[in-house]
Amino acid sequence: MAGEAQRRGGFTPYALLAPGMLWLVLFFMVPIWFLLQTALSKADAVGNTSFVWRWANFSDSWTSYQHQYLLSFRYAFIATVLCIAIGYPLAYVVAFRGGRYKNVLLGLVVVPFFTSYLVRTLAWKTILQDQGPFVRFLRDVHLLSQNGHLLSTSWAVIGGLTYNFLPFMVLPIYVSLEKIDPGLLEAARDLFSSPARAFRKVVLPLSLPGVFAGSLLVFIPAAGDFVNSALLGSPQTRMIGNVVQGNFLETLDYPSAAAISFVLMAIITVLVLIYSKILGTEEIA
Amino acid sequence: MAVLEAAPPTPTAAHSSAEAGGRYAPRWLRRTGNGALNGWAVFAYLYLFAPIVVIILFSFNNLNGITHPFNYTWRGFTLENWRHPLGKFPELGDAMVESLKIAFLASLIATVMGSLVAIALSRYRFRGGALVNLLLVLPLTTPEICLGSSLLTLFLTRGIELGFVTILIAHVMFCVSFVALTVKARIRGFDWTLEDAAMDLGSPPLRTFRKVTMPLIMPGIIAAFMLSFSLSIDDYIITVFNAGNTVTFPIQIFTEQKIAVPPQIDVLATMILAASFLLIGAGTTLRLVRENRLAAG
């Protein structure tokens, strides 16, 4: 018996699981059922909704907001790619060159995120504004035309999304790099592999699970986000999250808002499944 | 000597002979590559800290006398904002108190429930483990807006009034998964036979739990609590769907930024940052002390 990590426990494990699982079923699974029900409802003139199997809500949500759906996925995709571009080398440097400061360097990645999400995004508004030194510099070096702007453009929104979700990319990549046995790299070197080749053949494949997990942790929240577009963007950068938020909380058009939200969730689930099939990763988180 | 700069792989005999054989990129290229990589990391840190610098700096911005200040342009240094951290905006303080209350309660409930789930998953073998894992991961792969809006439809359909309790329900929901996964990751590889040993030596179950199990899994649980707390206090997207008339700090800021962005917002944000630093510092010190004590026997 001794040394066995797990044991059979009869009822004990179920008793331990019960409160948490019950909460998730009641407040995660059941609400999705109600979301679907609302998505199939019809609103009357006073705003009361009645369940009538109105499937057209789904097709309407796509035809009316196709542009916002596609924009959201495009922004989320670009933000994910940028997060990999910025986050991978950062995680690499921390994991392989951090030495005794590894934990400090990793901590520095997370520390900015102890201030409020909204306040940080407002700070970007300060940085990107037309009178700010950053825009002035970009105009001076002609990276931006003399009356070019950053704020209220797609790039401000994408920059905000990249910024706000960057740690979700760095941490999983770091974890997978950190797990690599230094012996493997030594072996590669002993077998006359160049550093570039060792990276391509050893480090990169072993870190792909981290990139996979990071991409999901960035893409999914970015696709549904409406804060960055609301604070840094303009009506032209409205993402699908802004539509859901507006229809739910401002126009109180519950059936259409629920339908859009449901379609968004369905598309993302399908994308995640395809992505995990391609990368062949069994474990999602 | 240039080779030495390419540490950490210490150059071995094989290393240099391979180099002589010309399989390596030229030395200058490798040096440039190394420099570029480090430079890229520096750039990434600048990107990460740019808004933080702005937040701290602009908490000293002199916008006094303006009724609806927009703290976007620099108008001179003042300590006034720090002398009156709420200034003419007491609603910021009320919202902050509300957020702290919710974050504390939500993390407490989520930490207890999530830790029990994690213990069940890592300690016992039982039917349905895969299903439990799936149910834990799904909330993380669902956009927040879908989590928030689906809960709203539940509350609307069942006629439940939105407010403090519904926010709490929502926050516990998304924190439970994070807690369970964090604690599970931390106690993976935990030697459960220590428990058996204590029992074999005649320790009753409760005492065993208090003296053996708890101290070993506690660091994971504390980390999970802190993670939940920071997720909860910062959440806007899920909260706004379930808040009703209750105003949390993020909700207050989102509403307020249309009419004013007072520097006091930056003061409060800087305070939170400082408090988290202290908390992390205290946590690290405690861990070091504990480790030293354990090492000392």
Coordinates of C-alpha atoms in Angstrom, one line a residue:
Chain A
M1 CA 0.0 0.0 0.0
A2 CA 2.7 2.4 1.0
G3 CA 3.9 4.7 -1.8
E4 CA 0.7 4.5 -3.7
A5 CA -0.2 8.1 -4.6
Q6 CA -3.9 7.8 -5.0
R7 CA -6.3 5.7 -3.0
R8 CA -9.9 4.5 -3.5
G9 CA -12.1 6.4 -1.1
G10 CA -15.6 5.2 -1.6
F11 CA -17.9 8.2 -1.0
T12 CA -15.2 10.6 0.4
P13 CA -14.0 12.0 -3.0
Y14 CA -17.6 12.7 -4.1
A15 CA -18.3 14.5 -0.8
L16 CA -15.2 16.7 -1.4
L17 CA -16.2 17.4 -5.0
A18 CA -19.9 18.1 -4.2
P19 CA -19.9 21.8 -3.2
G20 CA -17.6 23.0 -6.0
M21 CA -19.2 20.9 -8.7
L22 CA -22.7 21.8 -7.6
W23 CA -21.8 25.5 -7.9
L24 CA -20.3 25.0 -11.4
V25 CA -23.4 23.1 -12.5
L26 CA -25.8 25.6 -11.1
F27 CA -24.1 28.7 -12.1
F28 CA -22.1 27.7 -15.2
M29 CA -23.9 24.8 -16.9
V30 CA -27.5 25.8 -16.1
P31 CA -27.1 29.4 -17.1
I32 CA -26.0 28.3 -20.6
W33 CA -29.3 26.4 -20.8
F34 CA -31.1 29.6 -19.9
L35 CA -28.9 31.6 -22.4
L36 CA -30.1 29.2 -25.1
Q37 CA -33.7 29.5 -24.0
T38 CA -33.5 33.3 -24.1
A39 CA -31.8 33.1 -27.5
L40 CA -34.8 31.2 -28.8
S41 CA -37.3 33.7 -27.4
K42 CA -39.1 36.7 -28.7
A43 CA -39.4 40.1 -27.1
D44 CA -42.8 41.8 -27.1
A45 CA -43.3 45.6 -27.2
V46 CA -42.9 46.0 -23.4
G47 CA -39.7 44.0 -23.4
N48 CA -41.0 40.8 -21.9
T49 CA -39.5 37.8 -23.5
S50 CA -41.4 34.6 -24.3
F51 CA -39.9 31.3 -25.4
V52 CA -41.1 30.5 -28.9
W53 CA -38.3 28.5 -30.5
R54 CA -37.3 31.5 -32.6
W55 CA -34.3 30.0 -34.4
A56 CA -34.2 33.0 -36.7
N57 CA -32.5 34.9 -33.8
F58 CA -29.3 33.0 -34.6
S59 CA -29.3 33.7 -38.4
D60 CA -30.3 37.3 -37.7
S61 CA -27.4 37.7 -35.2
W62 CA -24.9 36.6 -37.9
T63 CA -26.4 38.6 -40.8
S64 CA -26.7 41.8 -38.7
Y65 CA -23.4 41.6 -36.9
Q66 CA -21.2 39.7 -39.3
H67 CA -18.8 42.6 -39.5
Q68 CA -18.4 42.8 -35.7
Y69 CA -17.9 39.0 -35.4
L70 CA -15.2 39.0 -38.1
L71 CA -13.5 42.1 -36.6
S72 CA -13.4 40.5 -33.2
F73 CA -11.8 37.3 -34.5
R74 CA -9.3 39.3 -36.6
Y75 CA -8.3 41.5 -33.6
A76 CA -8.1 38.5 -31.3
F77 CA -6.0 36.6 -33.8
I78 CA -3.5 39.5 -34.4
A79 CA -3.3 40.1 -30.6
T80 CA -2.5 36.4 -30.1
V81 CA 0.2 36.5 -32.7
L82 CA 1.7 39.7 -31.2
C83 CA 1.6 38.1 -27.7
I84 CA 3.6 35.1 -29.1
A85 CA 6.0 37.4 -30.8
I86 CA 6.6 39.5 -27.6
G87 CA 6.0 36.8 -25.0
Y88 CA 8.0 33.8 -26.4
P89 CA 11.4 35.6 -26.4
L90 CA 10.6 37.1 -23.0
A91 CA 9.7 33.7 -21.5
Y92 CA 12.8 32.3 -23.2
V93 CA 15.1 34.9 -21.7
V94 CA 13.6 34.5 -18.2
A95 CA 13.7 30.7 -18.3
F96 CA 17.2 30.2 -19.8
R97 CA 19.1 33.4 -18.9
G98 CA 17.4 34.5 -15.7
G99 CA 19.9 32.6 -13.5
R100 CA 19.3 33.4 -9.9
Y101 CA 17.0 36.3 -10.8
K102 CA 14.5 34.0 -12.6
N103 CA 11.8 34.4 -10.1
V104 CA 12.2 38.1 -9.9
L105 CA 12.1 38.5 -13.7
L106 CA 9.0 36.3 -13.8
G107 CA 7.4 38.3 -11.0
L108 CA 8.0 41.5 -13.0
V109 CA 5.9 40.1 -15.8
V110 CA 2.9 39.7 -13.4
V111 CA 3.4 42.8 -11.2
P112 CA 1.8 45.4 -13.6
F113 CA -1.3 43.3 -13.5
F114 CA -1.9 44.0 -9.9
T115 CA -3.3 47.4 -10.8
S116 CA -6.8 47.6 -12.1
Y117 CA -7.5 46.4 -15.7
L118 CA -9.5 49.5 -16.4
V119 CA -7.0 51.9 -15.0
R120 CA -4.2 50.4 -17.0
T121 CA -6.3 50.7 -20.2
L122 CA -7.0 54.3 -19.3
A123 CA -3.3 54.8 -18.9
W124 CA -2.9 53.6 -22.5
K125 CA -5.3 56.3 -23.5
T126 CA -2.9 58.8 -21.9
I127 CA 0.1 57.3 -23.8
L128 CA -1.6 57.1 -27.2
Q129 CA -3.3 60.5 -27.2
D130 CA -2.6 63.0 -30.0
Q131 CA -0.8 65.5 -27.8
G132 CA 1.4 62.9 -26.1
P133 CA 5.1 62.5 -26.7
F134 CA 4.6 59.1 -28.2
V135 CA 2.4 60.2 -31.1
R136 CA 4.6 63.3 -31.6
F137 CA 7.7 61.1 -31.9
L138 CA 6.0 58.8 -34.4
R139 CA 4.9 61.8 -36.5
D140 CA 8.5 63.2 -36.3
V141 CA 10.0 60.0 -37.7
H142 CA 7.2 59.8 -40.3
L143 CA 6.0 56.4 -39.0
L144 CA 2.7 58.3 -38.6
S145 CA 1.5 61.0 -41.0
Q146 CA 1.5 64.5 -39.7
N147 CA -2.2 64.3 -38.7
G148 CA -2.2 60.6 -38.0
H149 CA -3.7 59.2 -34.8
L150 CA -3.3 56.1 -32.7
L151 CA -6.2 56.5 -30.3
S152 CA -9.5 55.4 -31.7
T153 CA -7.9 53.2 -34.4
S154 CA -7.8 49.4 -34.7
W155 CA -4.2 49.4 -33.7
A156 CA -5.0 51.0 -30.3
V157 CA -7.5 48.3 -29.7
I158 CA -5.2 45.5 -30.8
G159 CA -2.4 47.1 -28.7
G160 CA -4.7 47.2 -25.6
L161 CA -5.7 43.5 -26.1
T162 CA -2.1 42.4 -26.6
Y163 CA -1.1 44.3 -23.5
N164 CA -3.9 43.1 -21.2
F165 CA -3.5 39.4 -22.1
L166 CA 0.3 39.2 -22.5
P167 CA 1.0 37.5 -19.2
F168 CA -1.5 34.7 -20.1
M169 CA 0.9 33.9 -23.0
V170 CA 4.2 34.4 -21.1
L171 CA 3.4 32.2 -18.1
P172 CA 2.4 29.0 -19.9
I173 CA 5.3 29.3 -22.3
Y174 CA 7.7 29.9 -19.3
V175 CA 6.3 26.8 -17.5
S176 CA 6.9 24.6 -20.5
L177 CA 10.4 26.0 -21.2
E178 CA 11.2 25.6 -17.5
K179 CA 10.3 21.9 -17.6
I180 CA 12.8 21.1 -20.3
D181 CA 15.6 19.0 -19.0
P182 CA 18.9 20.9 -19.4
G183 CA 20.4 17.4 -20.1
L184 CA 18.6 17.4 -23.4
L185 CA 20.3 20.7 -24.4
E186 CA 23.7 19.3 -23.3
A187 CA 23.1 16.2 -25.3
A188 CA 22.2 18.3 -28.4
R189 CA 25.5 20.2 -27.9
D190 CA 27.5 17.1 -27.4
L191 CA 26.1 15.8 -30.6
F192 CA 27.4 18.9 -32.4
S193 CA 24.1 20.6 -32.8
S194 CA 24.4 24.4 -33.3
P195 CA 22.3 26.5 -30.9
A196 CA 19.9 27.4 -33.6
R197 CA 19.4 23.8 -34.5
A198 CA 19.1 22.7 -30.9
F199 CA 16.4 25.4 -30.5
R200 CA 14.5 24.2 -33.6
K201 CA 14.8 20.5 -32.8
V202 CA 14.6 20.4 -29.0
V203 CA 13.4 23.6 -27.3
L204 CA 10.7 24.7 -29.8
P205 CA 8.8 21.3 -30.0
L206 CA 8.9 20.9 -26.2
S207 CA 7.5 24.4 -25.6
L208 CA 4.6 24.1 -28.1
P209 CA 2.2 22.9 -25.4
G210 CA 2.9 26.3 -23.6
V211 CA 2.3 28.2 -26.8
F212 CA -0.9 26.2 -27.4
A213 CA -2.3 26.9 -23.9
G214 CA -1.2 30.6 -24.1
S215 CA -2.9 31.1 -27.4
L216 CA -6.2 29.9 -26.0
L217 CA -5.8 32.0 -22.9
V218 CA -5.2 35.1 -25.0
F219 CA -7.5 34.4 -28.0
I220 CA -10.6 33.5 -26.1
P221 CA -10.8 36.5 -23.7
A222 CA -9.7 38.8 -26.5
A223 CA -12.4 37.7 -28.9
G224 CA -15.1 38.4 -26.3
D225 CA -13.6 41.6 -24.8
F226 CA -15.4 44.9 -25.1
V227 CA -13.4 47.1 -22.7
N228 CA -10.4 47.8 -24.9
S229 CA -12.6 48.7 -27.9
A230 CA -14.9 50.9 -25.6
L231 CA -12.0 52.8 -24.1
L232 CA -9.3 52.9 -26.8
G233 CA -11.4 52.4 -30.0
S234 CA -14.1 54.1 -31.9
P235 CA -17.6 53.1 -33.3
Q236 CA -15.6 51.6 -36.2
T237 CA -13.7 49.2 -33.9
R238 CA -16.9 47.9 -32.2
M239 CA -16.3 44.2 -31.4
I240 CA -18.9 41.6 -30.9
G241 CA -18.5 42.0 -27.1
N242 CA -19.6 45.6 -27.4
V243 CA -22.7 44.5 -29.3
V244 CA -23.6 41.9 -26.6
Q245 CA -23.0 44.4 -23.8
G246 CA -25.0 47.1 -25.6
N247 CA -28.0 44.8 -26.5
F248 CA -28.1 43.3 -23.0
L249 CA -27.5 46.3 -20.8
E250 CA -28.5 49.3 -22.9
T251 CA -31.2 48.4 -25.5
L252 CA -32.4 45.5 -23.3
D253 CA -32.9 43.4 -26.4
Y254 CA -32.4 40.1 -24.5
P255 CA -33.2 37.6 -27.2
S256 CA -30.8 39.1 -29.8
A257 CA -28.1 39.6 -27.2
A258 CA -28.4 36.0 -26.0
A259 CA -28.3 34.7 -29.5
I260 CA -25.1 36.7 -30.3
S261 CA -23.5 35.5 -27.1
F262 CA -24.5 31.9 -27.8
V263 CA -23.2 32.0 -31.4
L264 CA -19.9 33.6 -30.1
M265 CA -19.5 30.8 -27.6
A266 CA -20.3 28.1 -30.2
I267 CA -17.8 29.6 -32.8
I268 CA -15.1 29.7 -30.1
T269 CA -15.7 26.2 -29.0
V270 CA -15.5 24.9 -32.6
L271 CA -12.2 26.9 -33.1
V272 CA -10.7 25.5 -29.9
L273 CA -11.6 22.0 -31.0
I274 CA -10.1 22.5 -34.5
Y275 CA -7.0 24.1 -33.0
S276 CA -6.5 21.2 -30.5
K277 CA -7.0 18.7 -33.2
I278 CA -4.3 20.4 -35.4
L279 CA -1.8 20.6 -32.5
G280 CA -2.9 17.2 -31.2
T281 CA -2.8 18.4 -27.6
E282 CA -5.0 16.3 -25.4
E283 CA -4.9 18.5 -22.4
I284 CA -6.6 21.9 -22.9
A285 CA -5.4 23.9 -19.9
Chain B
M1 CA 36.3 35.3 -25.3
A2 CA 33.2 36.0 -27.4
V3 CA 32.2 32.4 -27.0
L4 CA 32.1 32.9 -23.2
E5 CA 29.4 35.5 -23.6
A6 CA 27.2 32.9 -25.2
A7 CA 26.7 31.4 -21.7
P8 CA 24.7 29.5 -20.2
P9 CA 25.8 26.6 -22.3
T10 CA 29.4 26.4 -21.1
P11 CA 31.7 25.8 -24.1
T12 CA 33.0 22.2 -24.0
A13 CA 35.6 20.6 -26.2
A14 CA 32.9 19.3 -28.5
H15 CA 31.5 22.8 -28.6
S16 CA 34.6 24.4 -29.9
S17 CA 35.6 21.6 -32.3
A18 CA 32.1 21.8 -33.8
E19 CA 32.7 25.5 -34.2
A20 CA 36.0 24.8 -35.9
G21 CA 34.1 22.5 -38.2
G22 CA 32.0 25.5 -39.3
R23 CA 28.6 24.0 -38.3
Y24 CA 27.9 27.1 -36.2
A25 CA 26.7 30.5 -37.3
P26 CA 29.5 33.0 -37.4
R27 CA 30.5 34.4 -34.1
W28 CA 29.3 38.0 -34.9
L29 CA 25.9 36.7 -35.9
R30 CA 25.5 34.7 -32.7
R31 CA 26.5 37.8 -30.6
T32 CA 24.1 40.0 -32.5
G33 CA 21.4 37.3 -32.0
N34 CA 22.0 37.1 -28.3
G35 CA 22.0 40.9 -28.0
A36 CA 18.8 41.2 -30.0
L37 CA 17.1 38.6 -27.8
N38 CA 18.1 40.4 -24.6
G39 CA 17.1 43.7 -26.1
W40 CA 13.7 42.3 -27.1
A41 CA 13.2 41.2 -23.5
V42 CA 14.0 44.7 -22.3
F43 CA 11.6 46.1 -24.8
A44 CA 8.9 43.7 -23.5
Y45 CA 9.5 44.9 -20.0
L46 CA 9.2 48.5 -21.1
Y47 CA 5.9 47.7 -22.8
L48 CA 4.7 46.0 -19.6
F49 CA 5.6 48.8 -17.3
A50 CA 4.8 51.9 -19.5
P51 CA 1.2 52.2 -18.2
I52 CA 2.3 51.6 -14.7
V53 CA 4.8 54.5 -14.9
V54 CA 2.0 56.6 -16.3
I55 CA -0.4 55.7 -13.5
I56 CA 2.2 56.5 -10.8
L57 CA 3.3 59.7 -12.5
F58 CA -0.2 61.0 -13.2
S59 CA -1.3 60.4 -9.6
F60 CA 0.7 63.5 -9.0
N61 CA -0.8 65.5 -11.8
N62 CA -2.2 68.9 -10.9
L63 CA -5.8 69.0 -12.0
N64 CA -7.1 70.8 -8.9
G65 CA -9.9 73.2 -9.5
I66 CA -11.3 71.3 -12.5
T67 CA -14.7 69.9 -11.8
H68 CA -14.7 67.1 -14.3
P69 CA -11.0 66.4 -14.8
F70 CA -9.7 64.2 -17.5
N71 CA -6.3 63.0 -16.4
Y72 CA -4.8 62.6 -19.8
T73 CA -2.4 65.5 -20.1
W74 CA 0.3 66.6 -17.7
R75 CA -0.4 69.9 -16.0
G76 CA 2.3 70.0 -13.3
F77 CA 3.3 68.3 -10.1
T78 CA 1.2 68.3 -6.9
L79 CA 0.9 66.2 -3.7
E80 CA -2.7 67.4 -3.3
N81 CA -4.2 64.2 -4.8
W82 CA -2.3 62.1 -2.3
R83 CA -3.3 64.3 0.6
H84 CA -7.0 63.7 -0.4
P85 CA -7.0 60.2 -1.9
L86 CA -10.7 60.5 -2.6
G87 CA -10.9 64.2 -3.2
K88 CA -14.3 65.2 -4.5
F89 CA -15.0 61.6 -5.5
P90 CA -16.2 59.8 -2.4
E91 CA -18.0 57.3 -4.6
L92 CA -14.6 55.9 -5.6
G93 CA -14.0 54.9 -2.0
D94 CA -17.5 53.4 -1.6
A95 CA -17.0 51.3 -4.8
M96 CA -13.6 50.2 -3.5
V97 CA -15.0 49.0 -0.2
E98 CA -17.7 47.1 -2.1
S99 CA -15.1 45.5 -4.3
L100 CA -13.0 44.5 -1.3
K101 CA -16.0 42.9 0.4
I102 CA -16.9 40.9 -2.6
A103 CA -13.4 39.9 -3.4
F104 CA -12.8 38.7 0.2
L105 CA -16.0 36.7 0.5
A106 CA -15.8 35.3 -3.1
S107 CA -12.2 34.1 -2.7
L108 CA -12.9 32.6 0.7
I109 CA -15.8 30.5 -0.6
A110 CA -14.1 29.6 -3.9
T111 CA -10.9 28.7 -2.0
V112 CA -12.6 26.3 0.3
M113 CA -14.7 24.6 -2.5
G114 CA -11.9 24.6 -5.0
S115 CA -9.3 23.2 -2.6
L116 CA -11.7 20.3 -1.7
V117 CA -12.1 19.6 -5.4
A118 CA -8.3 19.6 -5.9
I119 CA -7.7 17.3 -2.9
A120 CA -10.4 14.9 -4.3
L121 CA -8.7 14.9 -7.7
S122 CA -5.2 14.4 -6.6
R123 CA -5.8 12.2 -3.6
Y124 CA -8.5 9.7 -4.7
R125 CA -9.2 7.4 -7.6
F126 CA -12.8 7.5 -8.5
R127 CA -15.2 7.3 -11.5
G128 CA -15.9 10.5 -13.4
G129 CA -12.6 12.2 -12.8
A130 CA -12.3 13.2 -16.5
L131 CA -15.8 14.8 -16.4
V132 CA -14.8 16.8 -13.3
N133 CA -11.6 18.0 -15.0
L134 CA -13.7 19.0 -18.1
L135 CA -16.2 21.0 -16.0
L136 CA -13.2 22.8 -14.3
V137 CA -11.6 23.8 -17.6
L138 CA -14.7 24.8 -19.5
P139 CA -15.3 28.1 -17.7
L140 CA -11.7 29.1 -18.6
T141 CA -12.3 28.4 -22.3
T142 CA -15.6 30.4 -22.3
P143 CA -15.3 34.1 -23.0
E144 CA -16.2 36.1 -19.9
I145 CA -18.9 37.9 -21.8
C146 CA -20.7 34.6 -22.3
L147 CA -20.3 33.6 -18.7
G148 CA -21.7 37.0 -17.5
S149 CA -24.5 37.1 -20.0
S150 CA -25.6 33.5 -19.4
L151 CA -25.8 34.1 -15.7
L152 CA -27.8 37.2 -16.4
T153 CA -30.4 35.2 -18.4
L154 CA -30.6 32.8 -15.4
F155 CA -31.3 35.5 -12.9
L156 CA -33.7 37.3 -15.2
T157 CA -35.7 34.2 -16.0
R158 CA -35.8 33.1 -12.4
G159 CA -36.7 36.6 -11.2
I160 CA -33.7 36.9 -9.0
E161 CA -32.8 40.5 -8.0
L162 CA -29.4 41.6 -9.2
G163 CA -26.9 43.0 -6.6
F164 CA -24.3 42.0 -4.1
V165 CA -25.4 38.4 -3.9
T166 CA -25.5 37.8 -7.7
I167 CA -22.0 39.4 -8.1
L168 CA -20.8 37.1 -5.3
I169 CA -22.3 34.0 -7.0
A170 CA -20.7 35.0 -10.4
H171 CA -17.3 35.6 -8.8
V172 CA -17.3 32.4 -6.8
M173 CA -18.2 30.6 -10.1
F174 CA -15.2 31.8 -12.1
C175 CA -12.8 31.6 -9.1
V176 CA -13.5 27.9 -8.2
S177 CA -11.9 26.7 -11.4
F178 CA -8.8 28.8 -10.9
V179 CA -8.5 27.6 -7.3
A180 CA -9.0 23.9 -8.1
L181 CA -6.5 24.0 -11.0
T182 CA -3.9 26.0 -9.0
V183 CA -4.1 23.9 -5.9
K184 CA -4.1 20.7 -8.0
A185 CA -0.9 21.8 -9.7
R186 CA 0.7 22.7 -6.4
I187 CA -0.1 19.5 -4.6
R188 CA 0.8 17.2 -7.5
G189 CA 3.6 15.0 -6.3
F190 CA 2.6 15.5 -2.7
D191 CA 3.6 12.5 -0.7
W192 CA 0.3 11.2 0.7
T193 CA 2.1 8.4 2.5
L194 CA 3.1 11.0 5.1
E195 CA -0.6 11.0 6.2
D196 CA -0.6 7.2 6.4
A197 CA 2.6 7.3 8.5
A198 CA 1.0 9.7 10.9
M199 CA -2.1 7.5 11.2
D200 CA 0.1 4.4 11.7
L201 CA 1.8 6.2 14.5
G202 CA -1.5 6.6 16.2
S203 CA -2.5 10.1 15.2
P204 CA -6.3 10.5 14.9
P205 CA -7.6 11.7 11.5
L206 CA -8.4 15.3 12.5
R207 CA -5.0 15.7 14.2
T208 CA -3.3 14.2 11.1
F209 CA -5.1 16.7 8.9
R210 CA -4.2 19.6 11.1
K211 CA -0.6 18.7 11.7
V212 CA 0.5 17.0 8.5
T213 CA -1.9 17.6 5.6
M214 CA -2.7 21.2 6.1
P215 CA 0.8 22.6 6.5
L216 CA 1.9 20.8 3.3
I217 CA -0.9 22.0 1.1
M218 CA -1.3 25.4 2.7
P219 CA 1.1 27.3 0.3
G220 CA -0.9 26.2 -2.7
I221 CA -4.2 27.2 -1.0
I222 CA -2.8 30.7 0.0
A223 CA -1.6 31.2 -3.6
A224 CA -5.0 30.2 -4.9
F225 CA -6.8 32.6 -2.5
M226 CA -4.6 35.5 -3.6
L227 CA -5.2 34.7 -7.3
S228 CA -9.0 34.6 -6.7
F229 CA -8.8 37.8 -4.8
S230 CA -7.0 39.6 -7.6
L231 CA -9.3 38.1 -10.2
S232 CA -12.4 39.1 -8.3
I233 CA -11.4 42.6 -7.4
D234 CA -10.5 43.4 -11.0
D235 CA -13.3 41.8 -12.8
Y236 CA -15.5 44.1 -14.9
I237 CA -17.0 42.1 -17.8
I238 CA -18.8 39.4 -15.8
T239 CA -19.6 41.8 -12.9
V240 CA -21.4 44.4 -15.0
F241 CA -23.9 41.8 -16.2
N242 CA -24.9 40.8 -12.7
A243 CA -24.4 44.0 -10.7
G244 CA -27.8 45.6 -10.8
N245 CA -27.4 48.8 -8.8
T246 CA -24.4 47.6 -6.9
V247 CA -21.3 49.5 -7.8
T248 CA -17.8 47.9 -7.7
F249 CA -14.6 49.7 -8.3
P250 CA -14.2 48.7 -12.0
I251 CA -17.9 49.5 -12.6
Q252 CA -17.4 52.9 -11.1
I253 CA -14.4 53.6 -13.2
F254 CA -16.0 52.5 -16.4
T255 CA -19.0 54.7 -15.8
E256 CA -17.0 57.6 -14.6
Q257 CA -14.5 57.7 -17.4
K258 CA -17.2 59.1 -19.7
I259 CA -17.6 62.2 -17.5
A260 CA -14.3 62.4 -15.6
V261 CA -11.0 60.6 -15.0
P262 CA -9.8 62.2 -11.7
P263 CA -6.2 61.7 -10.7
Q264 CA -7.5 60.1 -7.5
I265 CA -8.2 57.0 -9.7
D266 CA -4.4 56.8 -10.2
V267 CA -3.8 57.4 -6.5
L268 CA -6.0 54.4 -5.6
A269 CA -4.4 52.3 -8.3
T270 CA -0.9 53.1 -7.0
M271 CA -2.0 52.2 -3.5
I272 CA -3.3 48.8 -4.7
L273 CA 0.0 48.2 -6.5
A274 CA 1.9 49.1 -3.3
A275 CA -0.3 46.9 -1.2
S276 CA 0.1 44.0 -3.5
F277 CA 3.9 44.5 -3.4
L278 CA 3.8 44.4 0.4
L279 CA 1.6 41.3 0.3
I280 CA 4.0 39.5 -2.1
G281 CA 6.9 40.6 0.0
A282 CA 5.3 39.3 3.2
G283 CA 4.3 36.1 1.5
T284 CA 7.9 35.5 0.2
T285 CA 9.4 36.3 3.6
L286 CA 6.9 33.9 5.3
R287 CA 7.8 31.2 2.8
L288 CA 11.5 31.6 3.4
V289 CA 11.1 31.6 7.2
R290 CA 8.9 28.4 6.9
E291 CA 11.4 26.7 4.6
N292 CA 14.3 27.6 6.9
R293 CA 12.3 26.2 9.9
L294 CA 11.5 23.0 8.0
A295 CA 15.1 22.6 6.9
A296 CA 16.2 23.1 10.5
G297 CA 13.8 20.3 11.5

